[in-house]
């Protein structure tokens, strides 16, 4: 902690200040653009940092990373498309709030929540690096497998009244992630076309499954213009919104804990943290039925948690070289091109760079919040853009966003094909979020399962390996609990519907 | 379409997806590489069965509300336009094809009258958007973009 504070002074140079400012503006801009993920933003900037000194380059990457994760809330709230994967849970209540004319509050909540989560994540990075890195190290294949299963059960449980379809979608997403070569044996599977030989990458899947159904919905609703003039910024909204955070302290505290733990676990990422905390907030709420209909606490839950993962994801990265998220993996590239290797050396020989970078991450949270709040006031212009223009722009951005990742048109074709299938699925009331999470978690689940099975067969047996041990049992219990809660919710909704029908029949 | 019929079609679709993946799994695949997909298909089959049982026990009822007719033609026009746009990117180039796509698709599906003023505004917007993309991707980020006939 002291070391970080001591290096705070290094940020006072004009160069570092400008980099923080530009990184925050650019990050929010990238985050707000559907199809331009934080990972892509950081990946595109890594080559530019080669021309800067290591400290400035890392500050730029760190500020873009943190702002892009928060900036994803803008499109999630205003146009129902997560600008970044971490904002998946934000749209569940953020967009309904915007539809009700509360978009300004939703955005203020998102950025203030992101600030709280971001600062706590960086504080965790400063304070908890040694013990939590050791905890994450204890996650073997079986624990990672159960974390993936838990992720799917959580998101399926969020599919209101569509638990089975949500679960089916999650499992289908995992099956889709199997397309291409087997991670362990190298055998091709489900290669229907040469385009699929290298499997389905995360970015085309994410953009296709979210953006294309949205585009086609916009096309169907061209004449409606439901979004027009619903969000006009007003004065005197900020402080009342900030004061409400006192009511949501439980969600904030749990969100930070969830975000930090999930951030440290490699591969899970902000989207999982946001969804888990959203689910927890809904379960703990006195009025869970308001979640999904524009409940501000839902936005708090998602944003606090997903930004808390940013700093936390750097804990295993800086100490062990194990990235906690895909963006942290790209950041690792930023470290390596400057000749910085993760491990004790970073905190010894290169302590000056490392602690200045961590201090920069802390200050970047405040830049992100300030610029985000300013951006939020004027982002209402997005709402007034006609659906037609939005539709054409999103298609073009989705295409270029997908193409840029690997400079490959095949990815664009896969993106559109998945989007088209998801659109048909959405018409049959299949939610898209579980499919996306299945695609993201599928490779982790499969590799962990096969690795675990191999270990188990030479050791204690498959059943004992996967179904014993504290962390395994904890995640199994959480998965079963999540499903049971979802079933209970469906059952009580069904009974309420039946009672309402009986009451209206009696009244008639 | 009735809600219950839609749900049964949905169950048939779920079975169709499982069958599609099942028949694509190579016979000679090693047990390890087909184990995880097999488990997923088995789970999906179980979930389909649960869905069918639920539908038998608690059939979904129509809400009774009148629905607006679905604008199928407009959606199909957009789907076709996106397919043509993706096909045109490499031969025509990203910026030129994006300009044409933006202008043509927005004009084709608009429901308000196509006045000369509206067309000029739309062309201006398309041009402005493409310039923004050029500044962002080519000048600032120096991303490799398909140039097509502009090479």
XYZ file of C-alpha atoms in Angstrom:
659
model
C 0.000 0.000 0.000
C 2.751 2.399 1.031
C 4.777 1.616 -2.070
C 1.801 2.453 -4.287
C 1.214 5.747 -2.482
C 4.903 6.582 -2.769
C 4.745 6.106 -6.545
C 1.561 8.163 -6.928
C 3.779 11.206 -7.448
C 5.138 9.701 -10.700
C 1.685 10.219 -12.243
C 1.926 13.964 -11.859
C 3.955 14.374 -15.048
C 2.089 15.986 -17.955
C 2.736 12.958 -20.164
C 1.242 10.461 -17.713
C -1.693 12.768 -16.979
C -2.481 13.089 -20.707
C -2.162 9.349 -21.202
C -4.609 8.729 -18.335
C -7.040 11.235 -19.825
C -6.767 9.917 -23.380
C -6.877 6.307 -22.202
C -10.055 6.969 -20.211
C -11.788 8.832 -23.056
C -10.702 6.206 -25.594
C -11.672 3.345 -23.278
C -15.163 4.688 -22.690
C -15.552 5.296 -26.406
C -14.415 1.743 -27.206
C -16.610 0.304 -24.481
C -19.614 2.225 -25.748
C -19.202 0.927 -29.302
C -20.957 -2.411 -29.779
C -18.496 -4.879 -31.186
C -15.384 -3.106 -29.935
C -14.493 -5.124 -26.845
C -12.046 -4.035 -24.106
C -9.829 -6.936 -25.164
C -9.783 -5.609 -28.719
C -9.105 -2.057 -27.502
C -6.123 -3.175 -25.406
C -4.892 -5.518 -28.156
C -4.995 -2.725 -30.727
C -3.064 -0.389 -28.425
C -0.314 -2.809 -27.349
C 1.798 -2.142 -30.492
C 1.541 1.647 -29.885
C 2.921 1.328 -26.333
C 6.116 -0.057 -27.812
C 6.971 3.559 -28.728
C 6.402 4.787 -25.143
C 8.359 4.148 -21.958
C 7.118 1.087 -20.067
C 5.332 3.009 -17.287
C 3.407 5.309 -19.648
C 2.531 2.420 -21.958
C 1.180 0.297 -19.102
C -0.798 3.244 -17.675
C -2.398 3.717 -21.102
C -3.359 0.035 -21.351
C -4.644 -0.037 -17.773
C -6.797 3.072 -18.174
C -8.236 1.823 -21.485
C -8.987 -1.557 -19.896
C -10.836 -0.123 -16.897
C -12.746 2.517 -18.890
C -13.752 0.132 -21.671
C -15.295 -2.274 -19.146
C -17.299 0.610 -17.624
C -18.106 2.205 -21.002
C -19.887 -0.977 -22.073
C -22.740 0.110 -19.808
C -23.644 3.025 -22.118
C -24.871 0.877 -24.990
C -26.215 -1.758 -22.597
C -28.447 0.885 -21.033
C -29.341 2.941 -24.083
C -29.656 0.429 -26.915
C -29.768 -2.968 -25.155
C -26.463 -4.162 -26.626
C -23.607 -4.819 -24.197
C -20.710 -2.657 -25.403
C -18.393 -5.030 -23.526
C -18.984 -8.664 -22.463
C -18.855 -7.568 -18.813
C -22.005 -5.473 -19.313
C -24.295 -8.439 -20.090
C -26.024 -8.202 -16.701
C -26.236 -4.398 -16.900
C -28.675 -4.465 -19.790
C -31.137 -6.672 -17.906
C -32.265 -3.679 -15.842
C -30.372 -0.787 -17.420
C -32.280 -0.866 -20.681
C -35.721 -1.227 -19.072
C -34.752 1.837 -16.974
C -33.906 3.766 -20.158
C -37.227 2.698 -21.673
C -38.978 4.122 -18.618
C -37.140 7.426 -19.097
C -34.564 6.722 -16.346
C -31.555 6.266 -18.624
C -29.685 9.135 -16.972
C -29.992 7.559 -13.515
C -29.005 4.158 -14.949
C -25.839 5.631 -16.464
C -24.951 7.573 -13.314
C -25.475 4.409 -11.258
C -23.342 2.464 -13.724
C -20.397 4.872 -13.555
C -20.509 5.488 -9.795
C -20.884 1.721 -9.257
C -17.967 1.139 -11.613
C -15.870 3.622 -9.618
C -16.636 1.845 -6.333
C -15.973 -1.577 -7.846
C -12.880 -0.395 -9.689
C -11.313 1.237 -6.619
C -12.041 -1.842 -4.469
C -10.584 -4.101 -7.192
C -7.353 -2.079 -7.277
C -7.215 -1.978 -3.449
C -7.534 -5.763 -3.518
C -4.706 -5.827 -6.030
C -2.587 -3.789 -3.623
C -3.552 -5.518 -0.370
C -4.540 -9.082 -1.166
C -2.040 -10.067 -3.814
C -0.112 -12.678 -1.790
C -2.942 -14.633 -0.032
C -5.505 -14.531 -2.852
C -3.027 -15.536 -5.498
C -2.334 -18.584 -3.348
C -6.103 -19.335 -3.160
C -6.486 -19.110 -6.957
C -3.512 -21.419 -7.302
C -5.452 -24.078 -5.392
C -8.046 -24.221 -8.212
C -7.400 -27.420 -10.086
C -9.258 -28.761 -13.149
C -12.231 -30.042 -11.132
C -12.766 -26.670 -9.402
C -12.561 -24.821 -12.740
C -15.063 -27.283 -14.239
C -17.571 -26.654 -11.446
C -17.058 -22.880 -11.710
C -18.072 -23.148 -15.397
C -21.139 -25.239 -14.530
C -22.058 -22.712 -11.847
C -21.776 -19.882 -14.410
C -24.288 -21.616 -16.706
C -26.764 -22.404 -13.919
C -26.618 -18.798 -12.742
C -27.360 -17.301 -16.131
C -30.042 -19.883 -16.912
C -31.644 -19.007 -13.583
C -31.782 -15.401 -14.744
C -33.909 -16.323 -17.796
C -37.220 -15.322 -16.254
C -39.783 -18.085 -16.680
C -37.548 -19.793 -19.221
C -35.254 -21.845 -16.995
C -35.230 -24.937 -19.215
C -34.711 -22.919 -22.381
C -31.962 -20.958 -20.626
C -30.215 -24.151 -19.519
C -30.627 -25.667 -22.990
C -29.104 -22.511 -24.459
C -26.165 -22.640 -22.039
C -25.449 -26.298 -22.847
C -25.890 -25.575 -26.576
C -23.332 -22.764 -26.208
C -20.905 -25.271 -24.658
C -21.585 -27.674 -27.545
C -20.986 -24.860 -30.071
C -17.667 -24.167 -28.339
C -16.666 -27.781 -29.126
C -16.691 -26.981 -32.857
C -13.154 -27.270 -34.205
C -10.227 -29.210 -32.820
C -10.443 -30.996 -29.478
C -8.292 -29.085 -26.986
C -6.673 -32.219 -25.612
C -6.599 -34.705 -28.521
C -6.486 -32.388 -31.525
C -9.283 -34.167 -33.390
C -11.702 -32.080 -35.495
C -15.347 -32.144 -34.372
C -18.511 -30.719 -35.948
C -16.544 -29.102 -38.783
C -19.541 -28.621 -41.087
C -17.529 -26.256 -43.274
C -13.846 -25.324 -43.682
C -14.645 -21.962 -42.067
C -15.161 -23.790 -38.773
C -11.880 -25.712 -38.746
C -10.333 -23.437 -36.105
C -13.531 -23.352 -34.064
C -15.744 -20.442 -33.140
C -13.852 -17.549 -31.601
C -15.368 -15.645 -28.694
C -15.683 -12.247 -30.366
C -17.683 -13.389 -33.442
C -19.956 -15.416 -31.164
C -20.459 -12.542 -28.748
C -21.137 -9.951 -31.439
C -23.287 -12.261 -33.558
C -25.441 -13.605 -30.734
C -26.119 -10.168 -29.268
C -25.882 -7.658 -32.111
C -27.568 -9.397 -35.056
C -30.867 -10.275 -33.299
C -30.886 -6.670 -32.075
C -30.342 -5.380 -35.619
C -33.200 -7.489 -36.966
C -35.444 -6.358 -34.117
C -34.583 -2.763 -35.007
C -35.489 -3.529 -38.634
C -38.834 -4.946 -37.525
C -39.489 -1.873 -35.369
C -38.331 0.794 -37.812
C -41.773 2.349 -37.776
C -42.088 2.376 -33.983
C -39.111 4.456 -32.853
C -39.816 3.445 -29.272
C -36.516 4.825 -28.071
C -36.937 8.366 -29.332
C -36.766 11.171 -26.762
C -37.099 8.756 -23.839
C -33.856 9.940 -22.285
C -33.131 13.614 -21.902
C -30.607 14.564 -19.210
C -32.037 16.632 -16.413
C -30.417 18.726 -13.737
C -30.362 17.637 -10.103
C -30.287 13.893 -10.801
C -26.706 13.073 -9.825
C -26.648 13.592 -6.050
C -30.016 11.934 -5.333
C -28.781 8.957 -7.388
C -25.480 8.825 -5.472
C -27.313 9.040 -2.122
C -29.334 5.952 -3.047
C -26.134 3.908 -2.895
C -26.585 3.861 0.896
C -29.675 1.679 0.378
C -27.695 -0.699 -1.818
C -24.718 -1.178 0.509
C -25.247 -4.941 0.751
C -25.213 -5.332 -3.029
C -22.111 -3.123 -3.224
C -20.229 -5.108 -0.560
C -21.181 -8.514 -1.998
C -20.498 -7.235 -5.527
C -16.977 -6.271 -4.564
C -16.314 -9.614 -2.896
C -17.766 -11.553 -5.873
C -15.902 -9.365 -8.384
C -12.576 -9.742 -6.603
C -12.874 -13.528 -6.205
C -14.100 -14.063 -9.789
C -11.463 -11.645 -11.100
C -8.705 -13.706 -9.517
C -10.010 -16.981 -10.976
C -8.466 -17.266 -14.440
C -10.862 -17.117 -17.346
C -14.086 -16.332 -15.504
C -14.084 -12.572 -16.188
C -16.353 -9.602 -15.565
C -19.405 -11.068 -17.285
C -19.542 -13.997 -14.838
C -18.989 -11.690 -11.842
C -21.701 -9.286 -13.019
C -24.201 -12.088 -13.545
C -23.453 -13.847 -10.252
C -23.816 -10.647 -8.272
C -26.955 -9.689 -10.197
C -28.405 -13.075 -9.326
C -27.423 -12.653 -5.657
C -28.903 -9.149 -5.507
C -32.174 -10.424 -6.944
C -32.341 -13.334 -4.516
C -31.584 -11.108 -1.527
C -33.960 -8.359 -2.591
C -37.279 -7.792 -0.836
C -38.837 -7.238 -4.263
C -37.134 -9.720 -6.639
C -39.987 -9.416 -9.143
C -38.814 -5.890 -10.059
C -35.495 -7.231 -11.349
C -35.506 -7.282 -15.138
C -38.090 -4.515 -15.295
C -35.781 -1.557 -14.599
C -34.555 -2.108 -11.031
C -31.611 0.268 -10.290
C -30.111 -2.237 -7.841
C -29.641 -4.645 -10.768
C -27.413 -2.094 -12.517
C -25.462 -1.513 -9.270
C -24.946 -5.259 -8.826
C -23.602 -5.747 -12.333
C -21.379 -2.681 -12.567
C -19.783 -2.850 -9.103
C -18.935 -6.474 -9.642
C -17.655 -6.329 -13.215
C -15.329 -3.421 -12.502
C -14.035 -5.040 -9.322
C -12.723 -7.845 -11.561
C -10.430 -5.421 -13.431
C -7.934 -4.888 -10.625
C -8.415 -8.402 -9.266
C -7.681 -9.990 -12.667
C -4.228 -8.422 -12.455
C -3.382 -10.232 -9.180
C -2.554 -13.637 -10.729
C -1.214 -11.854 -13.815
C 1.380 -9.780 -11.983
C 2.339 -12.441 -9.442
C 2.187 -15.637 -11.500
C 1.758 -14.605 -15.139
C -1.702 -16.208 -15.141
C -4.219 -13.715 -16.596
C -7.527 -13.467 -14.758
C -9.380 -12.339 -17.902
C -8.882 -12.295 -21.705
C -8.030 -8.576 -21.502
C -5.489 -9.264 -18.760
C -3.979 -11.849 -21.118
C -3.505 -9.129 -23.724
C -2.054 -6.867 -21.024
C 0.503 -9.596 -20.398
C 1.656 -8.970 -23.978
C 2.037 -5.285 -23.044
C 4.282 -6.256 -20.121
C 6.364 -8.654 -22.181
C 7.083 -6.242 -25.046
C 8.709 -3.985 -22.473
C 10.819 -6.859 -21.156
C 8.836 -7.137 -17.925
C 8.239 -10.709 -16.773
C 5.554 -11.409 -14.144
C 6.744 -12.653 -10.809
C 8.808 -11.443 -7.853
C 11.097 -9.483 -10.202
C 8.240 -7.113 -11.041
C 7.959 -6.110 -7.383
C 11.722 -5.961 -6.856
C 13.858 -4.966 -9.818
C 10.990 -3.191 -11.639
C 9.133 -1.990 -8.544
C 9.154 1.587 -9.819
C 7.240 0.635 -13.002
C 4.919 -1.853 -11.271
C 3.824 0.388 -8.407
C 3.424 3.417 -10.707
C 1.237 1.249 -12.950
C -0.873 0.118 -9.961
C -1.157 3.732 -8.764
C -2.166 4.663 -12.320
C -4.892 2.004 -12.240
C -6.240 3.557 -9.032
C -6.289 7.091 -10.467
C -7.729 5.769 -13.768
C -10.888 4.730 -11.871
C -11.584 8.390 -11.018
C -10.836 9.531 -14.571
C -13.171 6.815 -15.853
C -15.979 7.901 -13.546
C -15.571 11.636 -14.260
C -15.390 11.228 -18.024
C -18.110 8.594 -17.995
C -20.506 10.878 -16.108
C -19.744 13.696 -18.533
C -20.227 11.328 -21.475
C -23.495 10.088 -19.950
C -24.993 13.572 -20.031
C -24.518 13.815 -23.782
C -24.939 10.197 -24.795
C -28.687 10.825 -25.019
C -28.000 11.664 -28.653
C -27.625 7.926 -29.250
C -31.235 7.434 -28.145
C -32.560 9.877 -30.687
C -30.818 8.321 -33.632
C -33.487 6.700 -35.834
C -33.629 2.901 -35.652
C -32.732 2.762 -39.337
C -29.434 4.577 -38.825
C -28.677 2.616 -35.664
C -29.397 -0.655 -37.477
C -27.034 0.113 -40.387
C -24.315 1.454 -38.047
C -24.453 -1.561 -35.728
C -24.172 -3.963 -38.688
C -21.101 -2.129 -40.007
C -19.466 -1.930 -36.554
C -20.263 -5.574 -35.855
C -18.675 -6.569 -39.175
C -15.525 -4.486 -38.706
C -15.283 -5.395 -35.001
C -15.391 -9.094 -35.875
C -13.049 -8.755 -38.852
C -10.396 -6.801 -36.923
C -9.722 -9.528 -34.371
C -8.053 -11.926 -36.826
C -8.367 -10.044 -40.146
C -10.559 -12.909 -41.286
C -13.816 -12.719 -43.278
C -14.726 -16.251 -42.156
C -15.239 -14.878 -38.649
C -17.692 -12.346 -40.096
C -19.663 -15.134 -41.795
C -19.731 -17.152 -38.557
C -20.822 -14.046 -36.635
C -23.749 -13.400 -38.971
C -24.801 -17.062 -39.173
C -24.849 -17.371 -35.368
C -26.746 -14.103 -35.112
C -29.360 -15.267 -37.583
C -29.840 -18.567 -35.707
C -30.065 -16.697 -32.407
C -32.705 -14.416 -33.892
C -34.825 -17.473 -34.722
C -34.112 -18.815 -31.232
C -35.156 -15.520 -29.658
C -38.470 -15.733 -31.525
C -38.996 -19.076 -29.747
C -38.123 -17.313 -26.433
C -34.609 -18.715 -26.060
C -32.487 -16.138 -24.189
C -29.163 -15.290 -25.832
C -27.055 -14.660 -22.688
C -26.783 -18.372 -21.642
C -25.693 -19.345 -25.177
C -22.976 -16.692 -25.120
C -21.777 -17.735 -21.675
C -21.786 -21.374 -22.832
C -19.543 -20.450 -25.765
C -17.200 -18.539 -23.412
C -17.090 -21.163 -20.660
C -17.260 -24.236 -22.909
C -13.518 -24.481 -23.639
C -12.666 -23.951 -19.940
C -15.212 -26.597 -18.914
C -14.107 -29.149 -21.516
C -10.393 -28.750 -20.942
C -10.834 -28.785 -17.163
C -13.077 -31.847 -17.352
C -10.740 -33.848 -19.584
C -7.655 -32.810 -17.627
C -9.437 -33.686 -14.370
C -10.562 -37.048 -15.753
C -7.008 -37.924 -16.761
C -5.686 -36.999 -13.329
C -8.568 -38.823 -11.612
C -8.065 -42.071 -13.556
C -4.493 -42.336 -12.330
C -5.366 -41.241 -8.820
C -8.570 -41.444 -6.752
C -11.145 -42.151 -9.475
C -13.380 -39.759 -11.400
C -16.204 -39.608 -8.858
C -13.961 -38.884 -5.884
C -11.949 -36.337 -7.830
C -14.916 -34.299 -9.025
C -17.280 -34.742 -6.083
C -15.046 -34.312 -3.056
C -13.024 -31.403 -1.741
C -14.276 -28.188 -0.160
C -14.191 -25.934 -3.236
C -15.793 -28.584 -5.492
C -18.613 -29.154 -3.009
C -19.084 -25.418 -2.553
C -19.578 -24.839 -6.300
C -21.778 -27.956 -6.682
C -23.962 -26.695 -3.830
C -24.100 -23.212 -5.361
C -25.066 -24.665 -8.768
C -27.820 -26.851 -7.282
C -28.995 -23.929 -5.140
C -29.096 -21.636 -8.152
C -31.216 -24.140 -10.110
C -33.478 -24.824 -7.141
C -34.035 -21.096 -6.699
C -34.823 -20.721 -10.394
C -37.335 -23.603 -10.225
C -38.911 -22.154 -7.094
C -39.259 -18.780 -8.851
C -40.897 -20.415 -11.880
C -43.248 -22.394 -9.658
C -44.330 -19.351 -7.637
C -44.834 -17.293 -10.821
C -46.959 -20.109 -12.253
C -49.081 -20.196 -9.077
C -49.480 -16.418 -9.089
C -50.612 -16.556 -12.722
C -53.118 -19.310 -11.896
C -54.455 -17.349 -8.902
C -54.798 -14.199 -10.999
C -56.656 -16.142 -13.706
C -58.941 -17.730 -11.105
C -59.599 -14.315 -9.540
C -60.463 -12.715 -12.884
C -62.728 -15.686 -13.755
C -64.509 -15.322 -10.399
C -64.908 -11.591 -10.939
C -66.398 -12.188 -14.385
C -49.905 -19.445 -34.141
C -51.191 -20.842 -30.843
C -48.804 -20.679 -27.881
C -48.977 -24.454 -27.287
C -48.251 -25.255 -30.958
C -45.308 -22.863 -30.830
C -43.916 -24.624 -27.768
C -44.213 -28.063 -29.423
C -42.477 -26.707 -32.535
C -39.828 -25.396 -30.187
C -39.393 -28.883 -28.653
C -39.115 -30.333 -32.163
C -36.449 -27.704 -32.907
C -34.531 -28.680 -29.760
C -34.578 -32.329 -30.870
C -33.530 -31.257 -34.372
C -30.489 -29.407 -33.004
C -29.434 -32.458 -30.950
C -29.901 -34.771 -33.970
C -27.918 -32.382 -36.183
C -24.937 -32.355 -33.827
C -25.234 -36.089 -33.107
C -24.960 -37.064 -36.782
C -22.030 -34.685 -37.275
C -19.955 -36.331 -34.571
C -17.395 -38.501 -36.420
C -17.841 -42.249 -35.803
C -14.115 -42.824 -35.618
C -13.628 -40.034 -33.060
C -11.555 -41.030 -30.068
C -13.538 -41.422 -26.876
C -11.829 -38.407 -25.304
C -12.702 -35.921 -28.037
C -16.354 -36.954 -28.239
C -16.874 -37.400 -24.489
C -17.615 -33.785 -23.567
C -19.847 -33.065 -26.632
C -21.621 -36.381 -25.932
C -22.276 -35.300 -22.354
C -23.640 -31.971 -23.586
C -25.970 -33.726 -26.083
C -27.162 -36.076 -23.361
C -27.911 -33.106 -21.109
C -29.736 -31.320 -23.937
C -31.827 -34.442 -24.554
C -32.721 -34.556 -20.858
C -33.705 -30.896 -20.863
C -35.847 -31.439 -23.975
C -37.613 -34.312 -22.203
C -38.221 -32.108 -19.143
C -39.553 -29.371 -21.427
C -41.923 -31.843 -23.128
C -43.189 -33.176 -19.787
C -43.697 -29.617 -18.511
C -45.615 -28.740 -21.664
C -47.816 -31.843 -21.274
C -48.564 -31.074 -17.615
C -48.822 -27.295 -17.841
C -49.580 -26.400 -21.472
C -48.796 -22.802 -22.339
C -51.925 -20.735 -22.916
C -52.419 -17.810 -25.294
C -52.294 -14.426 -23.607
C -55.408 -13.339 -25.473
C -53.791 -10.096 -26.636
C -53.908 -9.290 -30.346
C -50.452 -9.225 -31.911
C -49.198 -6.877 -34.619
C -48.412 -8.620 -37.925
C -44.710 -9.473 -38.182
C -42.901 -7.392 -40.878
C -41.331 -10.452 -42.517
C -40.508 -8.734 -45.830
C -38.634 -5.895 -44.125
C -36.591 -8.300 -41.994
C -35.811 -10.480 -45.033
C -34.674 -7.399 -46.971
C -32.244 -6.539 -44.156
C -30.956 -10.138 -43.951
C -30.392 -10.191 -47.729
C -28.716 -6.777 -47.618
C -26.309 -7.914 -44.870
C -25.455 -11.079 -46.835
C -24.723 -8.998 -49.961
C -22.716 -6.510 -47.880
C -20.534 -9.247 -46.334
C -20.048 -10.801 -49.793
C -19.058 -7.423 -51.246
C -16.501 -6.366 -48.609
C -13.490 -8.199 -50.053
C -14.069 -7.513 -53.795
C -15.448 -3.969 -53.445
C -13.582 -2.867 -50.320
C -14.793 -2.160 -46.803
C -15.373 1.592 -47.049
C -17.141 1.614 -50.420
C -19.350 -1.367 -49.556
C -20.159 0.165 -46.131
C -21.143 3.443 -47.812
C -23.442 1.625 -50.247
C -24.869 -0.646 -47.534
C -25.604 2.231 -45.165
C -27.352 4.281 -47.839
C -29.235 1.505 -49.639
C -30.453 -0.463 -46.620
C -31.698 2.615 -44.773
C -33.518 3.833 -47.888
C -34.909 0.371 -48.688
C -36.526 -0.268 -45.302
C -37.637 3.237 -44.348
C -41.365 3.567 -43.833
C -41.576 7.352 -44.231
C -41.774 8.968 -47.717
C -38.492 8.967 -49.669
C -38.274 12.682 -50.426
C -35.194 14.109 -52.219
C -34.259 15.919 -49.003
C -34.412 12.706 -46.972
C -32.254 10.926 -49.570
C -29.627 13.692 -49.532
C -29.573 13.671 -45.700
C -29.195 9.877 -45.705
C -26.353 10.049 -48.251
C -24.634 12.691 -46.107
C -24.998 10.537 -42.991
C -23.606 7.497 -44.814
C -20.647 9.520 -46.060
C -20.019 11.026 -42.608
C -20.163 7.622 -40.919
C -17.691 6.113 -43.374
C -15.297 9.056 -42.884
C -15.528 8.496 -39.114
C -14.693 4.798 -39.622
C -11.771 5.743 -41.879
C -10.349 8.144 -39.281
C -10.789 5.606 -36.471
C -9.658 2.399 -38.105
C -7.239 3.452 -40.831
C -5.703 6.692 -39.562
C -5.732 6.194 -35.785
C -5.667 2.447 -35.236
C -4.021 1.488 -38.545
C -6.125 -1.657 -38.814
C -5.777 -3.718 -41.997
C -9.089 -3.231 -43.806
C -10.085 -4.979 -47.076
C -9.434 -2.382 -49.780
C -11.019 -4.219 -52.738
C -11.158 -2.274 -56.004
C -9.562 0.762 -54.333
C -6.132 -0.976 -54.268
